[in-house]
mmCIF file of C-alpha atoms in Angstrom:
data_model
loop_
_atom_site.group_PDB
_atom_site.id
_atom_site.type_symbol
_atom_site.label_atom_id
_atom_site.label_comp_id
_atom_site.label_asym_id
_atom_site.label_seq_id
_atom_site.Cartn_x
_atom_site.Cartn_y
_atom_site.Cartn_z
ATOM 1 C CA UNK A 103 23.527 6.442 13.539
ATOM 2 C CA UNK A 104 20.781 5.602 15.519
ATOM 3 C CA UNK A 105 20.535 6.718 19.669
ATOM 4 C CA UNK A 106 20.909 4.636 22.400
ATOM 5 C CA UNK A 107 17.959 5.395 24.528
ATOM 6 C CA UNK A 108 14.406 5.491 21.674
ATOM 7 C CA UNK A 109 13.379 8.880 21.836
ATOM 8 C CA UNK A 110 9.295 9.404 21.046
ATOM 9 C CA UNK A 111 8.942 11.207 17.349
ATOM 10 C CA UNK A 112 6.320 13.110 16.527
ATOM 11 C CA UNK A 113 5.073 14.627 13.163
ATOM 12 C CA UNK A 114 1.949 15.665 11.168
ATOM 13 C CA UNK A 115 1.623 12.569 9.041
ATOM 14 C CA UNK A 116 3.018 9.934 11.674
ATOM 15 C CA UNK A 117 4.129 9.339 15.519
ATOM 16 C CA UNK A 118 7.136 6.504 16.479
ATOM 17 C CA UNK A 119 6.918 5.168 20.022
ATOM 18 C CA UNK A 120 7.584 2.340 22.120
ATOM 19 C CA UNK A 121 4.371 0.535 23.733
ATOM 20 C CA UNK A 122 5.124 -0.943 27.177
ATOM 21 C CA UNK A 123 5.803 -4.513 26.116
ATOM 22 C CA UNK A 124 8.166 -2.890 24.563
ATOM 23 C CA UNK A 125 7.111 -2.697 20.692
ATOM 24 C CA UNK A 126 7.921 0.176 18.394
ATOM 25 C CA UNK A 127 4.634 1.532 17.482
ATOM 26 C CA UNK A 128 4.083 3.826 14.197
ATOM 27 C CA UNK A 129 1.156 5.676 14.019
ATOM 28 C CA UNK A 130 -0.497 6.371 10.749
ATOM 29 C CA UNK A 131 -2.045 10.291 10.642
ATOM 30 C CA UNK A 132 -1.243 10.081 6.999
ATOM 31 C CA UNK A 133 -1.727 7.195 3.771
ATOM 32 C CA UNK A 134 -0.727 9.589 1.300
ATOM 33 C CA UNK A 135 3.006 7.875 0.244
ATOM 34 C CA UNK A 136 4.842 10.599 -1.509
ATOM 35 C CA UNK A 137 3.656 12.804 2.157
ATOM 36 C CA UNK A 138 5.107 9.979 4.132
ATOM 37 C CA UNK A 139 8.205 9.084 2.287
ATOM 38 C CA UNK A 140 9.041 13.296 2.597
ATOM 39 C CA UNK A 141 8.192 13.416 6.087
ATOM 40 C CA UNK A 142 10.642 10.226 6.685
ATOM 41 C CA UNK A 143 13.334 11.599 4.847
ATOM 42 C CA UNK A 144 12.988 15.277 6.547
ATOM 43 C CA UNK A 145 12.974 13.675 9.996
ATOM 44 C CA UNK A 146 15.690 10.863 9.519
ATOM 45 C CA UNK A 147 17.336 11.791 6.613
ATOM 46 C CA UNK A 148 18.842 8.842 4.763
ATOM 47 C CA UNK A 149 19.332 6.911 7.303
ATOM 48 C CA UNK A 150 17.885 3.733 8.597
ATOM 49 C CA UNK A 151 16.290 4.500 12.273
ATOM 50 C CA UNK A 152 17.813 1.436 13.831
ATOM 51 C CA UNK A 153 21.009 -0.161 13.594
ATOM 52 C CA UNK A 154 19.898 -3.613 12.763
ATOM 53 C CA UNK A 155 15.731 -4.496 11.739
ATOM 54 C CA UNK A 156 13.376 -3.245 14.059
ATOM 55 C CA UNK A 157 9.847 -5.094 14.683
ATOM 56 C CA UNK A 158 6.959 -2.579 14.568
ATOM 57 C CA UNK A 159 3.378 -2.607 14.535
ATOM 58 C CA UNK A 160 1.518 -0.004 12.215
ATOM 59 C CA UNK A 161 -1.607 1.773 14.494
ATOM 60 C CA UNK A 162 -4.247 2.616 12.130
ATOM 61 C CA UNK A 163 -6.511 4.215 14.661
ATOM 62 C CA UNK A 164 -5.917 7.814 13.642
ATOM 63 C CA UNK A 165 -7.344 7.269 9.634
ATOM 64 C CA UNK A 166 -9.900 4.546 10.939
ATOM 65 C CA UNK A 167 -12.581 7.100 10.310
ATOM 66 C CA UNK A 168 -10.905 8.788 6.910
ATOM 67 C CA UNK A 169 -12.028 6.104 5.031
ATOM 68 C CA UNK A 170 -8.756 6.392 3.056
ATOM 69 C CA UNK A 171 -6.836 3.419 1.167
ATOM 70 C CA UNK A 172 -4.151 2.349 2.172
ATOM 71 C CA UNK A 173 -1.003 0.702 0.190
ATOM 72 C CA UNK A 174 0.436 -1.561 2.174
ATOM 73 C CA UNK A 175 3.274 -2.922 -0.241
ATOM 74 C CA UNK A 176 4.468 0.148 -1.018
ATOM 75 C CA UNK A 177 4.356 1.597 2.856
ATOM 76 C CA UNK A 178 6.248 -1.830 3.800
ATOM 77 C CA UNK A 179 9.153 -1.088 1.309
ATOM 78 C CA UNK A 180 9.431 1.996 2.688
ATOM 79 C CA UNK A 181 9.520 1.244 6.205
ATOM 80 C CA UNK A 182 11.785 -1.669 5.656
ATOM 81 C CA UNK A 183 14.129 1.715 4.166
ATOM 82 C CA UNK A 184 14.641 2.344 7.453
ATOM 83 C CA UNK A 185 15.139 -0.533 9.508
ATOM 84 C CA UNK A 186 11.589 -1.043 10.846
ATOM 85 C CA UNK A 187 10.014 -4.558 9.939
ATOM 86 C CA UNK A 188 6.115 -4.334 10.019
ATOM 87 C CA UNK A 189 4.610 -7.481 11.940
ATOM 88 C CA UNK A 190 1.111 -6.926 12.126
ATOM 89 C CA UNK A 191 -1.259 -4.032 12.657
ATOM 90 C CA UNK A 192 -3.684 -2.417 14.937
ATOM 91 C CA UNK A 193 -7.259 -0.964 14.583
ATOM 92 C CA UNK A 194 -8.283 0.547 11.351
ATOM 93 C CA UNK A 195 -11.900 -0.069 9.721
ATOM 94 C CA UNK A 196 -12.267 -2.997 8.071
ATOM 95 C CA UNK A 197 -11.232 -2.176 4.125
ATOM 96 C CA UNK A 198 -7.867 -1.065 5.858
ATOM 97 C CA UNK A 199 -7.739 -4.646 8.463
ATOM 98 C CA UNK A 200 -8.548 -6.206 4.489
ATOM 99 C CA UNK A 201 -5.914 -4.467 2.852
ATOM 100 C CA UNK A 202 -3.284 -4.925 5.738
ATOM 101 C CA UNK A 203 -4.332 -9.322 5.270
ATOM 102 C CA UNK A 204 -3.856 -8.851 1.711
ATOM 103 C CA UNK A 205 -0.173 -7.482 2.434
ATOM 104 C CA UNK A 206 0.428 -10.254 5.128
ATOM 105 C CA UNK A 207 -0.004 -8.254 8.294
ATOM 106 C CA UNK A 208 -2.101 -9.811 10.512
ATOM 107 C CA UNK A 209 -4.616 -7.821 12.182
ATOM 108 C CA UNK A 210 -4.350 -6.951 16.147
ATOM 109 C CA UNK A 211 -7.080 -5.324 18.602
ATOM 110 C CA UNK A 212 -6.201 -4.340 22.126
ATOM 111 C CA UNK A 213 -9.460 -4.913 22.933
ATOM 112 C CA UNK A 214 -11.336 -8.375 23.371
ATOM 113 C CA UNK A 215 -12.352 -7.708 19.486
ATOM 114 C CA UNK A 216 -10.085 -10.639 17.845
ATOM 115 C CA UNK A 217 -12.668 -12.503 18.674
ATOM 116 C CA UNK A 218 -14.878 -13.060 16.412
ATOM 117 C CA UNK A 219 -11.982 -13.544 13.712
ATOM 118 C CA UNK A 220 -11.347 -16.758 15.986
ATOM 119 C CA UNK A 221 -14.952 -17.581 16.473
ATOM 120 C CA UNK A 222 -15.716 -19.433 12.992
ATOM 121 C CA UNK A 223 -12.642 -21.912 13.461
ATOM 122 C CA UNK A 224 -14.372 -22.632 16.998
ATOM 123 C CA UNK A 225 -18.154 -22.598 15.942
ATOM 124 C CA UNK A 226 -17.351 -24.696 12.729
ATOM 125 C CA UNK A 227 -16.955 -28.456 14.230
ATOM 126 C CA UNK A 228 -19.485 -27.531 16.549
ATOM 127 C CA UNK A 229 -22.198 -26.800 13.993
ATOM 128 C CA UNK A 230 -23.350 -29.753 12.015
ATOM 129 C CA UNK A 231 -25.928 -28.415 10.196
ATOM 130 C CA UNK A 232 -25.241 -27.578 6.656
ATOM 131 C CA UNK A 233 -26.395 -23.629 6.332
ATOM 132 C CA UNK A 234 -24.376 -23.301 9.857
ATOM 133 C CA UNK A 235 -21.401 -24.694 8.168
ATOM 134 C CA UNK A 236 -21.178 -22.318 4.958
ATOM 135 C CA UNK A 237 -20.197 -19.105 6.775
ATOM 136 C CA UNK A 238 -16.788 -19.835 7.533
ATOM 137 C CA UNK A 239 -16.481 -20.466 4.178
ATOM 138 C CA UNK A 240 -16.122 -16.711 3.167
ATOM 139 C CA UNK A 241 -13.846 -16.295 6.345
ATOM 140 C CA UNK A 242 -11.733 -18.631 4.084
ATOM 141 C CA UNK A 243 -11.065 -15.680 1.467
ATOM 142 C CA UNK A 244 -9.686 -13.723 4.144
ATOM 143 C CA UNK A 245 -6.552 -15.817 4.513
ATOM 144 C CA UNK A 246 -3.826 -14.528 3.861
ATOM 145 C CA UNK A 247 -2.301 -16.808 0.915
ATOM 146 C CA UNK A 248 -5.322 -17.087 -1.473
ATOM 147 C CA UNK A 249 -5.895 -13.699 -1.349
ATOM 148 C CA UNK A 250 -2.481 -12.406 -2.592
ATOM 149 C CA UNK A 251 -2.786 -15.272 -5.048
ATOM 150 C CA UNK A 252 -6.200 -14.533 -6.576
ATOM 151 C CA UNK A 253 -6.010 -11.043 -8.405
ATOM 152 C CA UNK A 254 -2.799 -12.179 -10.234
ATOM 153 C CA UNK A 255 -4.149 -14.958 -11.985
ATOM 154 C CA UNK A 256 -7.754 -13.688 -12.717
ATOM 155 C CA UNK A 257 -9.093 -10.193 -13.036
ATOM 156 C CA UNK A 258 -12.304 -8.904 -13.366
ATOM 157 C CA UNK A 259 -13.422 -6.973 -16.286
ATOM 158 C CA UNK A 260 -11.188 -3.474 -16.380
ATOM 159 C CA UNK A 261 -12.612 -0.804 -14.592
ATOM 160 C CA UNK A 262 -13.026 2.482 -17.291
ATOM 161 C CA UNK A 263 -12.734 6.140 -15.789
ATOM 162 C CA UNK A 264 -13.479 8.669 -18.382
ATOM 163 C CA UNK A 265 -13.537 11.610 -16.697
ATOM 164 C CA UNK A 266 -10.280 13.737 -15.266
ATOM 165 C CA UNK A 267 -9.062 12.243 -11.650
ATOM 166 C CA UNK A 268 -8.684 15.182 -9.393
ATOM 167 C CA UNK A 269 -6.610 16.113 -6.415
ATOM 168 C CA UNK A 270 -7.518 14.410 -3.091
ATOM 169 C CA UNK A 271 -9.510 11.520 -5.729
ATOM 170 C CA UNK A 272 -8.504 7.953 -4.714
ATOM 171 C CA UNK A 273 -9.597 4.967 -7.135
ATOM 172 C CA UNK A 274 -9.172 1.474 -6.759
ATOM 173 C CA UNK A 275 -9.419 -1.148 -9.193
ATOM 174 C CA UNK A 276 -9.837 -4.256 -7.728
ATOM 175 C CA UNK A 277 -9.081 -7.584 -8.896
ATOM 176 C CA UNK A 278 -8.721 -5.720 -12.253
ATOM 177 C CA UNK A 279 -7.103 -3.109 -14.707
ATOM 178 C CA UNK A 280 -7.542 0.406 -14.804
ATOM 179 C CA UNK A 281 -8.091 2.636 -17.922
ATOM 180 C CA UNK A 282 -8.672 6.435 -17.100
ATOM 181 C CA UNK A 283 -9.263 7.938 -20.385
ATOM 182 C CA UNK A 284 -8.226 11.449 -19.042
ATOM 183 C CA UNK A 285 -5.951 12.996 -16.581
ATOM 184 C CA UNK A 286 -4.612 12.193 -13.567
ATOM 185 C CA UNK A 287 -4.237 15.364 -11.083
ATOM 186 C CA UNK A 288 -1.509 16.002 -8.678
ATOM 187 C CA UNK A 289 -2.705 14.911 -5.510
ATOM 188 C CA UNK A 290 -4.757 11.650 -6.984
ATOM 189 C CA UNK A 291 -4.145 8.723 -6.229
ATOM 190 C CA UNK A 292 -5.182 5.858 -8.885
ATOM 191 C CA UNK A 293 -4.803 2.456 -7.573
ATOM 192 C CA UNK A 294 -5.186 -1.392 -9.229
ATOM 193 C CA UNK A 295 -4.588 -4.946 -8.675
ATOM 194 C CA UNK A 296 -4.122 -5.468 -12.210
ATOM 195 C CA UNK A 297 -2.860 -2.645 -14.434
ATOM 196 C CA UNK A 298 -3.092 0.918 -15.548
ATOM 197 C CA UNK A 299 -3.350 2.797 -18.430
ATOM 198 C CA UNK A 300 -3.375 6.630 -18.344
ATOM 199 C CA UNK A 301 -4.807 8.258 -21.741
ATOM 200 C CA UNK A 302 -3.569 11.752 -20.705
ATOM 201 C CA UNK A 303 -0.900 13.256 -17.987
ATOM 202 C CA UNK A 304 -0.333 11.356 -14.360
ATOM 203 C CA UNK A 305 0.783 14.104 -12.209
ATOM 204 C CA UNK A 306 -0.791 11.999 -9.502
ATOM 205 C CA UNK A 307 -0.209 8.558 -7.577
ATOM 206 C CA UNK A 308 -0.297 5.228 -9.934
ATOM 207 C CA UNK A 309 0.246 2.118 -7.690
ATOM 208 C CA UNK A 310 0.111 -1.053 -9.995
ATOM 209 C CA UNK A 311 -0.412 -5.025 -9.249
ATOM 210 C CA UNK A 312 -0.748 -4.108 -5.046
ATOM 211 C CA UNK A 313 -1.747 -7.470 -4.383
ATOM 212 C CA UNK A 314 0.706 -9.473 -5.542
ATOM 213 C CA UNK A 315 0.508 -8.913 -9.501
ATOM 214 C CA UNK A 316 4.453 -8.434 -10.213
ATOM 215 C CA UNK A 317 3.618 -8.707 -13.894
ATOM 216 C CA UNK A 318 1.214 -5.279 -13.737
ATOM 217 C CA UNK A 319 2.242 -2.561 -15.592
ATOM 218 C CA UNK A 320 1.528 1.206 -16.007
ATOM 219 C CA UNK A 321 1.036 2.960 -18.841
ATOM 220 C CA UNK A 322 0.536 7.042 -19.642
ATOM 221 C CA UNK A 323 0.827 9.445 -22.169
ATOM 222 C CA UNK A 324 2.984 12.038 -19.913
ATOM 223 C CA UNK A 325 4.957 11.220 -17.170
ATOM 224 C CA UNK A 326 5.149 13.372 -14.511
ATOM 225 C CA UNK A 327 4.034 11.775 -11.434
ATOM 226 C CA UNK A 328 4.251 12.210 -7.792
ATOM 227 C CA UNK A 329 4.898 8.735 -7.041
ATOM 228 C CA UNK A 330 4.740 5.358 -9.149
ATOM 229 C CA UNK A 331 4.408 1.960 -7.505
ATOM 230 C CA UNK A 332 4.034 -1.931 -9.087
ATOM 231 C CA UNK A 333 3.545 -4.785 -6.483
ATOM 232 C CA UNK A 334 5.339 -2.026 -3.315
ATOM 233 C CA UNK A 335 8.450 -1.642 -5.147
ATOM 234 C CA UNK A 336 8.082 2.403 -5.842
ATOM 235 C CA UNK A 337 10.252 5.513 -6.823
ATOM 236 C CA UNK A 338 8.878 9.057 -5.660
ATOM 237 C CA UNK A 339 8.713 12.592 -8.169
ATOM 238 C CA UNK A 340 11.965 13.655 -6.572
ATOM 239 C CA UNK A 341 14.271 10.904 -8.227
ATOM 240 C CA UNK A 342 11.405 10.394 -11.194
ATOM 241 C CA UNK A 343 11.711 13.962 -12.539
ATOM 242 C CA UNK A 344 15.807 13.736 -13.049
ATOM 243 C CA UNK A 345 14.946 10.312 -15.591
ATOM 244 C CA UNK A 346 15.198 11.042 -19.256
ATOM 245 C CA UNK A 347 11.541 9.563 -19.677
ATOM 246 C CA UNK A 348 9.744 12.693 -17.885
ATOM 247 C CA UNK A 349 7.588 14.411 -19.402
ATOM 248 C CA UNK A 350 6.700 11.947 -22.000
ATOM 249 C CA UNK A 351 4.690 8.961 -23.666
ATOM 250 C CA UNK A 352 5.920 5.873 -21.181
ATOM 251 C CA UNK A 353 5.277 2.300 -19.931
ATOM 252 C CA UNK A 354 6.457 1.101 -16.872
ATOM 253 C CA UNK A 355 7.225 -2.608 -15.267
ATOM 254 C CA UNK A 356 9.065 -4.749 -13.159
ATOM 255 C CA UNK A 357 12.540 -6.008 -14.683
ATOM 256 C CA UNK A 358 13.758 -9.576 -14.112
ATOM 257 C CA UNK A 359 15.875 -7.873 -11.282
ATOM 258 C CA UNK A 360 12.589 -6.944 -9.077
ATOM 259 C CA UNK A 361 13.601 -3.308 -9.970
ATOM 260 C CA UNK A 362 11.362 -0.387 -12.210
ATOM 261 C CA UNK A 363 11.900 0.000 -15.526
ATOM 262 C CA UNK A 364 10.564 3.040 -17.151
ATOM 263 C CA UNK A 365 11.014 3.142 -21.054
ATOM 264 C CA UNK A 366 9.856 5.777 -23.411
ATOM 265 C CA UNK A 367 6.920 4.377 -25.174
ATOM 266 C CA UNK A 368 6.957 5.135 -29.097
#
């Protein structure tokens, strides 16, 4: 049941408020998903916040500097758990502001900065030369629809990690499959727009086809990991460790429902 008046929440990983115009704000301290979905749960239990879909904007200001990646897909789906509707987001550097376009959030400064993202479409009739005319052209990947379509229809050669992923280790695969021929460390985080194959235990984070791949898959010889994720639809360790499959050989994908479907892999 959700209160009248908004009250202001704060935690560690995130803060919810309501900017003046008035737009629920969420403020990202935290990218870590299996940290976020706990810290949801602990402060609002099972509950959705609102009692009908709230329109939000995601502040990325406090990780701007982190450097960390962020999944988008799967941090949707869970905010959408809870009656808040993502429409667009604010600061963050600029692999997070690519990310976020990849996802379909447009990108917001409260500064004069949006500038120069509507400069080319300006500057382009304008310019009649040829070489002034070819720089919009890689503004053109940053749209929104090609991008999501791209890494499901052609990867890149797979990207081959042979050594043990620790905790705190984030990897990204992009535009292509991931093989780690080791272990994947509680704590890690091992992300791909294609697939990935684990040739040892994921105790970690595996976050499959994140831009728009729903036929990725994920593959490891144990299963016991934190959180597992293929195009944002994701289950955390909490519900993963009561399946028959833990602990053992698996391969995970998306069923014709949109739902996971983890299967013991002989």
């Amino acid at each position: 049941m959700s209160p009248s008046p908004f009250i202001p929440i704060e935690h560690e990983t995130f803060s919810l408020h309501r900017n003046p115009t008035p737009v629920t704000c969420l403020v990202l301290r935290e990218t870590h998903l299996l940290k976020l979905t706990r810290a949801f749960k602990d402060t609002f239990g099972g509950q959705g916040i609102f009692s009908k879909p709230e329109p939000i904007l995601i502040d990325l200001s406090g990780i701007e500097n982190s450097g960390k990646w962020v999944d988008f897909p799967a941090l949707i789906s869970l905010l959408r758990n809870y009656q808040l509707e993502p429409i667009a987001v604010l600061g963050g550097n600029a692999k997070q502001r690519e990310q976020a376009t990849q996802a379909r959030l447009p990108h917001i400064e409260g500064r004069p900065a949006p500038e120069p993202k509507a400069a080319p479409p300006v500057e382009t009739p304008k310019e009649p030369a040829p070489p002034e005319s070819e720089p919009p052209k890689p503004a053109a990947k940053e749209v929104p629809a090609p991008e999501a379509e791209h890494p499901a229809h052609a990867l890149n050669t797979p990207t081959v990690i042979r050594h043990p992923v620790r905790s705190g280790a984030e990897i990204y695969a992009k535009q292509a499959d991931l093989i780690i021929i080791n272990m994947v460390s509680a704590g890690a985080r091992v992300v791909a727009d294609g697939s990935i194959y684990v040739h040892g235990a994921l105790k970690g984070t595996a976050a499959a086809g994140v831009n728009g791949m729903p036929q990725a898959r994920i593959f490891c010889e144990i299963f016991e990991p934190e959180i597992i994720a293929i195009n944002g639809i994701y289950l955390d360790g909490e519900q993963l460790a009561k399946h028959p499959a833990w602990g053992k050989r698996v391969l995970i994908e998306l069923d014709q429902k949109g739902q996971l479907d983890i299967r013991v892999f002989p």
